Amino acid sequence: MSSALPGIVRLTAGSLILTAAGAAIGQQQVVKPPVAQYWMDVATHSMAGMPEMPGMPTLPFFGRGPGGGSGANVYGNTRGMSPGRWLDLALHTRARPSGTEASHAIPAGMQMGPALPLLPLPPAAPAQREPGDPSESVPEKPSGRILIYWGCGESVRAGQPRVIDLASAGPAEFGRAFGGRFAPDRGARVGPGYATWPNEKSRIEVPKGASLAGEHAVSGDGVPASLRFTLGQQQDFIPPIQLASTGGLADSIALQWQPLSAARAFYLHAMGSIGKDMVLWSSAETPDTGMGLIDYLPNATIDRWVRERVLLPASETRCAVPKGIFSGGNEGSAMLRMIAYGSELGFAHPPRPSDPRTPWEPEWSARVRVKATTMAMLGMDMGGMARPGDAEGQRDAQGADRQAQEEKPLLPGMPVIPGAGKAMDAIRGIFGR
């Protein structure tokens, strides 16, 4: 991939953090922080069996970022689960530490106009607490157990599950159980002084078919005029993961998906409830919960964890959930999440001098991260949800009301999706909402 500016250098994921301490490893070169730093988070979220629907509102029971809860396109949706294509942009410049308005010129293939406006974040309002707030109440002592399984395969392996008794487990045991691998947060830590998109001025949805490939340029007061770069197909939106599952909760559940050319690795994680017990499973060959891996990862970390069999290689297209580990739960009581990790790309300008005696004073740095996620209700036929015509001609008088409940809009004004009501009720049940 070529750069839009001759003096731009592409960085590996591990070298984008520009600090003097990091530069001192191996050579004593003075490295100053860039004047401006830019972050682009790119994500495609989907639900197995559901068609991709541009402009789908964010749903209140899906996790979102700092602006969540409004039901609109807000900054942080790349870190949530709401179906759609999402883009988060963040800018910080030392030349305007209190924040600056900026504009991100985008390729015509984005189908979102010539540019996206970035606005400074307002100061955070202090939290107001009232006497009797839930945060001040004494939590109840937990009961039940956590059962941890791992690895693809039709049968439960010897030595599984790892069991944590919530009633007797102490802090140390919780730490050992949940202190496994996790995705380090390398994104923008947005706050006062940062400018972001989406924002109150622009919440336009990313349309289906939008492409990030092409020239990008960021401009604004305090932003170096050289902040320009080119993105290729590997940093474009990854198509929705096409995941299919077969088998009931009492069976081994076979999972299969279509290959993705932009994927660097895959990872699957499932959780469900059986009575008072919580059951966790992951596709990793390592016995930890793995709950923190459904997020962006640096390229070097992805490659290392593929070698260590924590992540599935990009060539893999199958996995199986061991037989019966979710047996005993209600239909829809187990949810699977899957992530396809894309490649992270970093830029900096000007390039780092080869002579360690010459200080490096970059004008700017930029990081682009890409991923796709999907989720599915285990033990349910999610494939039929993408075929609206399947139910026609199959209704009788007794079943019409039930069909109407299952074929309903997720939110007012949305098109009807067959089976959506059933799937959403299942998700609410897992999260207790």
CSV table of C-alpha atoms in Angstrom, one decimal, residues 19-20 23-24 27-33 356-361:
chain,number,residue,atom,x,y,z
A,19,THR,CA,8.0,7.4,24.0
A,20,ALA,CA,11.6,8.1,24.9
A,23,ALA,CA,13.1,4.3,22.0
A,24,ALA,CA,15.9,3.7,24.5
A,27,GLN,CA,19.5,2.6,21.0
A,28,GLN,CA,19.7,5.9,22.9
A,29,GLN,CA,17.7,8.1,20.5
A,30,VAL,CA,15.7,11.0,21.6
A,31,VAL,CA,12.1,10.5,20.6
A,32,LYS,CA,9.5,13.2,21.2
A,33,PRO,CA,5.8,12.6,21.2
A,356,PRO,CA,20.3,7.2,16.6
A,357,ARG,CA,22.1,10.5,17.3
A,358,THR,CA,19.4,12.4,15.4
A,359,PRO,CA,16.3,13.1,17.5
A,360,TRP,CA,13.0,12.0,16.1
A,361,GLU,CA,10.3,14.7,16.3
